CSV table of N, CA and C in Angstrom, one decimal:
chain,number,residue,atom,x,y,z
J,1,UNK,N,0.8,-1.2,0.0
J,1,UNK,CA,0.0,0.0,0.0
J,1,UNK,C,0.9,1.2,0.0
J,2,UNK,N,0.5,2.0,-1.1
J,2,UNK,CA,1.7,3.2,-0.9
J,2,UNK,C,0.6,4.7,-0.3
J,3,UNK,N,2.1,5.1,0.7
J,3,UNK,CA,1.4,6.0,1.4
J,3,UNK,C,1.0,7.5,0.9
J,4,UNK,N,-0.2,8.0,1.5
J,4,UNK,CA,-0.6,9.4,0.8
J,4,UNK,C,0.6,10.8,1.3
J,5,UNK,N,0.9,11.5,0.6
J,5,UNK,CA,1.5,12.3,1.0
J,5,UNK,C,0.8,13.4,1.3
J,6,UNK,N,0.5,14.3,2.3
J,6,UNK,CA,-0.3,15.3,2.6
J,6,UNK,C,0.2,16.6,1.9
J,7,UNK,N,1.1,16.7,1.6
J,7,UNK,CA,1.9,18.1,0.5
J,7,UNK,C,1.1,17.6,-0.7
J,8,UNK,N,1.3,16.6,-1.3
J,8,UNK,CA,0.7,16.3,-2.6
J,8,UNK,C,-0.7,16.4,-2.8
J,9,UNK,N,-1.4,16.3,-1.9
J,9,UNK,CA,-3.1,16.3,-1.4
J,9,UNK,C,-3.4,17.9,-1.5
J,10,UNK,N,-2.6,18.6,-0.8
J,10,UNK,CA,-2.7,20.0,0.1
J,10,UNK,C,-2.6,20.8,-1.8
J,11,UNK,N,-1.5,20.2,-2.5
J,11,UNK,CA,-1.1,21.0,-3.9
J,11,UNK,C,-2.3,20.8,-5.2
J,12,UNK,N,-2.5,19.3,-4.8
J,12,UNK,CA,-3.9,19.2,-5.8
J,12,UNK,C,-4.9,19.9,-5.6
J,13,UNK,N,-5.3,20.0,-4.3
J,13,UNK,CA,-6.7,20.4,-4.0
J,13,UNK,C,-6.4,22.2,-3.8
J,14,UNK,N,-5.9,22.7,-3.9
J,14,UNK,CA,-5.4,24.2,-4.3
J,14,UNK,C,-6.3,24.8,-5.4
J,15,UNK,N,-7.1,25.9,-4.8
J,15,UNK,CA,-8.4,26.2,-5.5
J,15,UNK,C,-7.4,26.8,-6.8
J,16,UNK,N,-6.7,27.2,-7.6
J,16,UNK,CA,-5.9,27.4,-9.0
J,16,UNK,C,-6.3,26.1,-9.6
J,17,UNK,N,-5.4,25.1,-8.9
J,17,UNK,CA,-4.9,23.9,-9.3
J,17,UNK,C,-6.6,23.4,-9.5
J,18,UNK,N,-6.9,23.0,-8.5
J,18,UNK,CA,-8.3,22.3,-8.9
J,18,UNK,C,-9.5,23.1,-9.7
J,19,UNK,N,-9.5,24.2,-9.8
J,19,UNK,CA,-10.3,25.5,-10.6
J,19,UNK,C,-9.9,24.6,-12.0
J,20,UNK,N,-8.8,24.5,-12.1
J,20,UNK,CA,-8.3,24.6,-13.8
J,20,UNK,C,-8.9,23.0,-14.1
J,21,UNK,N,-8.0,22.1,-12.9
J,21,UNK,CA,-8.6,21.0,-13.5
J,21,UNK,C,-10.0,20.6,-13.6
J,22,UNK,N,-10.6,21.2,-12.8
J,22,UNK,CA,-12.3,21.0,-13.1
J,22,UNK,C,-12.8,21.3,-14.1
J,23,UNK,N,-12.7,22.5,-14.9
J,23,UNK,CA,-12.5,23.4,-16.0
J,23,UNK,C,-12.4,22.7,-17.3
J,24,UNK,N,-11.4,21.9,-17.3
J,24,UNK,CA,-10.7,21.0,-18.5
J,24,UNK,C,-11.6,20.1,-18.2
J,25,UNK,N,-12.3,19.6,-17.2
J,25,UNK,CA,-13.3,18.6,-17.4
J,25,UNK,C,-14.7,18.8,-17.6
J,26,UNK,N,-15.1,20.5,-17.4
J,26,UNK,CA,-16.6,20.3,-17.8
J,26,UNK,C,-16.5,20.3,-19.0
J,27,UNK,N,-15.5,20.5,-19.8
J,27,UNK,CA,-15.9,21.4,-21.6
J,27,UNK,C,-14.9,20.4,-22.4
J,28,UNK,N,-14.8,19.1,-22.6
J,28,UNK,CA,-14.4,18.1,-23.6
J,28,UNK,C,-13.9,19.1,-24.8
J,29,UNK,N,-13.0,19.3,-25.4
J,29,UNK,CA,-12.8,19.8,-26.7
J,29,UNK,C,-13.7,18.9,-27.4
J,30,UNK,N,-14.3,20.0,-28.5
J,30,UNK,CA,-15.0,19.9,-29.5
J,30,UNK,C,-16.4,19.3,-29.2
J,31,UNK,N,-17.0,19.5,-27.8
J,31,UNK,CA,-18.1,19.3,-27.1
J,31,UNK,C,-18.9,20.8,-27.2
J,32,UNK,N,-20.2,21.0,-27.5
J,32,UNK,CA,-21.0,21.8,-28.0
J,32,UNK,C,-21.8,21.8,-26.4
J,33,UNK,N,-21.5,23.0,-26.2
J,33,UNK,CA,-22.3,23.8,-24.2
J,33,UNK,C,-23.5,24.4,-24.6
J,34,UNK,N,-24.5,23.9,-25.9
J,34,UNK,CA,-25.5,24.6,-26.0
J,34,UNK,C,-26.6,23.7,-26.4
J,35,UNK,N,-28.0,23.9,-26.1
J,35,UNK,CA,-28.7,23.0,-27.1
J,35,UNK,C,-29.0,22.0,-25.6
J,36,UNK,N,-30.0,21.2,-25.6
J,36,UNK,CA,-30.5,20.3,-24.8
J,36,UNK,C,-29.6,19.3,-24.4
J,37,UNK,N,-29.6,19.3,-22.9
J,37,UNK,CA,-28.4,18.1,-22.7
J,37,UNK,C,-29.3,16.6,-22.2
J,38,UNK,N,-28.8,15.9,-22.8
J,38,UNK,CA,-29.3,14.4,-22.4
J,38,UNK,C,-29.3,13.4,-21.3
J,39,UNK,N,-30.0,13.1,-20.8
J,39,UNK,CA,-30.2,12.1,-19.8
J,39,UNK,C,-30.3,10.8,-19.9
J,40,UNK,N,-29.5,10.1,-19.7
J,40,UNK,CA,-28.8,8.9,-19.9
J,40,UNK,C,-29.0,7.4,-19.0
J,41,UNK,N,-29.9,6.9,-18.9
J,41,UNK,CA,-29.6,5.7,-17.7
J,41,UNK,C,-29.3,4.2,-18.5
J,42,UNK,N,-29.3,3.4,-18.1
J,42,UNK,CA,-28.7,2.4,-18.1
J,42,UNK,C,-28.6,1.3,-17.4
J,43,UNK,N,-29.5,0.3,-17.2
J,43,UNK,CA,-29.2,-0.7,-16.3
J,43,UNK,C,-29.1,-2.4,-17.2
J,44,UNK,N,-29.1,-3.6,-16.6
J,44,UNK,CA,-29.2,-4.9,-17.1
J,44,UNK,C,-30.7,-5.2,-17.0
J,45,UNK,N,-30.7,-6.3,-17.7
J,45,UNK,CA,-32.3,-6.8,-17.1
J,45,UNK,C,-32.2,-8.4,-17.9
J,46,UNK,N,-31.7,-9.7,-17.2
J,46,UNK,CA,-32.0,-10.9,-17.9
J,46,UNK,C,-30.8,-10.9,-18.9
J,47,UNK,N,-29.7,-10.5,-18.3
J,47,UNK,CA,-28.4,-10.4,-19.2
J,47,UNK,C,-28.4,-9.5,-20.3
J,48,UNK,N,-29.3,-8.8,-20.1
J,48,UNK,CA,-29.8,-7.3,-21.6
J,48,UNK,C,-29.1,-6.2,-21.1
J,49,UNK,N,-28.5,-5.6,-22.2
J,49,UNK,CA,-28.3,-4.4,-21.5
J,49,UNK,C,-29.2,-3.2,-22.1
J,50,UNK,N,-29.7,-2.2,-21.4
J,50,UNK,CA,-30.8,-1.3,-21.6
J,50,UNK,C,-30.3,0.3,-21.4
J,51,UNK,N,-30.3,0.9,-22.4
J,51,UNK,CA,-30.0,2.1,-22.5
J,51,UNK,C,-31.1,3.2,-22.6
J,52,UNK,N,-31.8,4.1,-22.1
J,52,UNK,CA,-32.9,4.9,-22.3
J,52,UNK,C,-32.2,6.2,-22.4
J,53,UNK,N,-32.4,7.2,-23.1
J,53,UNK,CA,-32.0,8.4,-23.3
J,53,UNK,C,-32.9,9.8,-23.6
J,54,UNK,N,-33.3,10.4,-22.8
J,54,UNK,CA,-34.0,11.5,-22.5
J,54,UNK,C,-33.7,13.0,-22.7
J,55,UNK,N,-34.4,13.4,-23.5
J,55,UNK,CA,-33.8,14.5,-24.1
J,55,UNK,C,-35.2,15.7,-23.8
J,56,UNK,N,-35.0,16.9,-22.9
J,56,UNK,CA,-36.0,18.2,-22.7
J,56,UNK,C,-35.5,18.9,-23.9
J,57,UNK,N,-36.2,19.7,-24.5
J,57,UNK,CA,-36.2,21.1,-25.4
J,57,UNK,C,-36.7,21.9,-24.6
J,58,UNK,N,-36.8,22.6,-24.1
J,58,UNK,CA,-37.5,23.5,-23.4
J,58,UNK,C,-37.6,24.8,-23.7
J,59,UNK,N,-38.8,25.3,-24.3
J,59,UNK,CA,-38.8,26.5,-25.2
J,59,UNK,C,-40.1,27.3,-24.4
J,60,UNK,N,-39.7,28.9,-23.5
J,60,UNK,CA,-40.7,29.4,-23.1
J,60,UNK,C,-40.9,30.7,-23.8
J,61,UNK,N,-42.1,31.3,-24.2
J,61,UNK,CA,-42.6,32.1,-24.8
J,61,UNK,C,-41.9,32.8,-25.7
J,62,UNK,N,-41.7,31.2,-26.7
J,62,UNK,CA,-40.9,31.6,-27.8
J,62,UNK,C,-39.3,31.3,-28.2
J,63,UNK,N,-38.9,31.4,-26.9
J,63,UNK,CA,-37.6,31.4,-26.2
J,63,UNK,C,-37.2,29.8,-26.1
J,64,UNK,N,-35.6,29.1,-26.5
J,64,UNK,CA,-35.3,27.8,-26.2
J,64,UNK,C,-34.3,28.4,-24.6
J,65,UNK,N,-34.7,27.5,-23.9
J,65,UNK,CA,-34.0,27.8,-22.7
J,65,UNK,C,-33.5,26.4,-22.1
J,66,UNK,N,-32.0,26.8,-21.5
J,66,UNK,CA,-31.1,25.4,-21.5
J,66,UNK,C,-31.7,25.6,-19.5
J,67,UNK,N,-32.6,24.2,-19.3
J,67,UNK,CA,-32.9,24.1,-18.3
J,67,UNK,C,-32.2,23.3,-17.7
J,68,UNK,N,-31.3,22.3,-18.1
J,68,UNK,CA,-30.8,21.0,-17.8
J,68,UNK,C,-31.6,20.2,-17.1
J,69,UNK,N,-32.5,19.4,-17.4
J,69,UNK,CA,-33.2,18.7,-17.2
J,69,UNK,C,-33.1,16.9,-16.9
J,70,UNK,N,-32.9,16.5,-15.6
J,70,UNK,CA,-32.3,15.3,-16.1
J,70,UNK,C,-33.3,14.2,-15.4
J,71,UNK,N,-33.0,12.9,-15.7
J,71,UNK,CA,-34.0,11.6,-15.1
J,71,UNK,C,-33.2,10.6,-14.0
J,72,UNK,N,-33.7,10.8,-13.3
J,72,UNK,CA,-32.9,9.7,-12.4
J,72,UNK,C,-33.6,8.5,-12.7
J,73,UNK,N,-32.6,7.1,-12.0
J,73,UNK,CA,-33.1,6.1,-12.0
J,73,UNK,C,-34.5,5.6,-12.0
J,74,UNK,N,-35.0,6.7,-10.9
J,74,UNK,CA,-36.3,6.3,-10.4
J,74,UNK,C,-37.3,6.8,-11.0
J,75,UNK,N,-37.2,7.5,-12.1
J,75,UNK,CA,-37.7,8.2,-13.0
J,75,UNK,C,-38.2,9.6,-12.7
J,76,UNK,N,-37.3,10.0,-11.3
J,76,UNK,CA,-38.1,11.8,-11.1
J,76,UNK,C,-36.9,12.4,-11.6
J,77,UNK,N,-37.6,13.7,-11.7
J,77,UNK,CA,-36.7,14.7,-12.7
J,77,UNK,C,-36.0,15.3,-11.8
J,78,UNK,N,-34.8,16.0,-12.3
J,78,UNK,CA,-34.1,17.1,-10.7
J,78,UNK,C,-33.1,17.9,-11.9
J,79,UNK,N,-33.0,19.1,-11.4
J,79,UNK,CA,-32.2,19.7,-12.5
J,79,UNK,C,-31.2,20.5,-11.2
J,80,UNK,N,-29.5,20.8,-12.0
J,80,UNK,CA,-28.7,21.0,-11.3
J,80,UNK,C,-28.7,22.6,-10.8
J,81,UNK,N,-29.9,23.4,-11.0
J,81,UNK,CA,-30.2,24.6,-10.8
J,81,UNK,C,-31.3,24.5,-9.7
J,82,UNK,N,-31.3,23.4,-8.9
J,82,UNK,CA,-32.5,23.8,-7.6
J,82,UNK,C,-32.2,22.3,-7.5
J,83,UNK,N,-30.9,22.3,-6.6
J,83,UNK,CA,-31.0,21.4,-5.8
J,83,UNK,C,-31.4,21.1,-4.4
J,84,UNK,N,-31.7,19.0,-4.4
J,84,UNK,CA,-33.0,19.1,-3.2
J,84,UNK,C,-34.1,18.8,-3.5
J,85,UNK,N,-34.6,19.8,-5.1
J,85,UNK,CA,-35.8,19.4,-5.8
J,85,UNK,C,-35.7,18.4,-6.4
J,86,UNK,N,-36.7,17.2,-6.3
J,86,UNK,CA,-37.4,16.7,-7.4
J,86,UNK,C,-38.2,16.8,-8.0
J,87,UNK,N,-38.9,16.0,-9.2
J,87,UNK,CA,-40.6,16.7,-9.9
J,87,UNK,C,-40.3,15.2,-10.6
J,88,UNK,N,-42.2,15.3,-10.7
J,88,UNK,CA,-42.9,14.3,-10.9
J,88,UNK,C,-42.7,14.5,-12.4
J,89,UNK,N,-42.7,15.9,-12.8
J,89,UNK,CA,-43.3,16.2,-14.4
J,89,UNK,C,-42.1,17.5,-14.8
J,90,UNK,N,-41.6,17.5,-16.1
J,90,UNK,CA,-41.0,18.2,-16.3
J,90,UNK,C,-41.9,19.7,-16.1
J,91,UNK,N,-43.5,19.5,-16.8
J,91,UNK,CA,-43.7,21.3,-16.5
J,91,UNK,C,-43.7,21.4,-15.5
J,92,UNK,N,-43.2,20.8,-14.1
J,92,UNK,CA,-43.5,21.5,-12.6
J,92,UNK,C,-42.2,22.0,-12.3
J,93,UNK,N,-40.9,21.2,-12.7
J,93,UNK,CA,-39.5,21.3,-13.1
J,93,UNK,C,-39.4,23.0,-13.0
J,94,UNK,N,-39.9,23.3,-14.7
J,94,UNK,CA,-39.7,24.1,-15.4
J,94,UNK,C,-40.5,25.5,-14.3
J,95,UNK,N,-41.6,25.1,-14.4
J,95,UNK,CA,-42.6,26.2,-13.5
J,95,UNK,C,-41.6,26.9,-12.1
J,96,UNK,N,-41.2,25.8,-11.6
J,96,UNK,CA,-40.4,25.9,-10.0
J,96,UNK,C,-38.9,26.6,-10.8
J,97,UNK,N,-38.1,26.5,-11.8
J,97,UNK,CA,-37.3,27.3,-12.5
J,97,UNK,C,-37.6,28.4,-12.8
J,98,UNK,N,-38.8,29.0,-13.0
J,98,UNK,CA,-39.3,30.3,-13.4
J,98,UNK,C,-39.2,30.9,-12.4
J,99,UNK,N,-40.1,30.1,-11.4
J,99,UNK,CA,-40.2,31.1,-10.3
J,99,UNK,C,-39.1,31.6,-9.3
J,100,UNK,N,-38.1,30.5,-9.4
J,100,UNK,CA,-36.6,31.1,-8.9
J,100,UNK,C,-36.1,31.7,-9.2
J,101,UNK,N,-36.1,31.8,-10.9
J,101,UNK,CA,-34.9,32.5,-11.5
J,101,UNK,C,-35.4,33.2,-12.7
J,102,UNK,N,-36.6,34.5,-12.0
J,102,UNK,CA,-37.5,35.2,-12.9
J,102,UNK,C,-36.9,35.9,-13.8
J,103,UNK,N,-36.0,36.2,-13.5
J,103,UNK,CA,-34.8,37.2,-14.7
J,103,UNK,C,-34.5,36.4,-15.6
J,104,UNK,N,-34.6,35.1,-15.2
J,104,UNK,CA,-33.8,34.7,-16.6
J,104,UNK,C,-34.8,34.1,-17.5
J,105,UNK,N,-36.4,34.4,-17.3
J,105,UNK,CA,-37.1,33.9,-18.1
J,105,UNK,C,-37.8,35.1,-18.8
J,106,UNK,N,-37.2,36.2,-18.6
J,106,UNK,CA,-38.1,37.4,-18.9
J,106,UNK,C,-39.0,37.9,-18.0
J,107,UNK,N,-39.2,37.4,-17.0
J,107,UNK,CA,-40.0,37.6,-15.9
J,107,UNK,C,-39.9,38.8,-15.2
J,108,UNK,N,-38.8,39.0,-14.4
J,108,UNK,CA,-38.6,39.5,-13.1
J,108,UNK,C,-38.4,39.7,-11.6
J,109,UNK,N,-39.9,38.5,-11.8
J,109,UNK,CA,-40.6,38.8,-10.3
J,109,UNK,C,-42.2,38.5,-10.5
């Protein structure tokens, strides 16, 4: 078992160091940050493998707006902008995003 060095720990986790490397991991070269992101599950069933892939568009009054909408296992929705929440239905999702973040739907308030 080789041992952890606490200098090496202390240099990684150095908000520069780890800022950058997180950075290079949200944005894949040649990966497109716009447009509906997909939701992805995956399990076996009887030696099958099963792939489902879920895709929101979400377009309000007129407007395509990047909600990030995603599906858990259990099939409730939770998006990474109001966490904590789940939803039964994407328009409750969506509704409960408006209402937090009225500026960004044209709203206000």
């Amino acid at each position: 078992m080789t041992a952890i060095d606490p200098e090496e720990v202390a240099a990684a986790a150095a908000p520069d160091t780890l800022g950058r490397y997180l950075a290079e991991l949200a944005r894949p070269a040649g990966e497109q940050t716009s447009g509906p992101a997909p939701s992805v599950r995956t399990t076996e069933h009887q030696g099958q493998r099963i792939t489902v892939t879920t895709t929101y568009d979400v377009v309000v009054d007129g407007t395509p707006v990047t909600a990030q909408l995603h599906v858990a296992d259990s099939g409730m929705l939770y998006s990474p902008a109001l966490p904590y929440h789940q939803f039964t239905s994407a328009l409750d999702a969506v509704r409960a995003l408006m209402s937090t973040y009225p500026d960004h739907f044209g709203g206000g308030g």
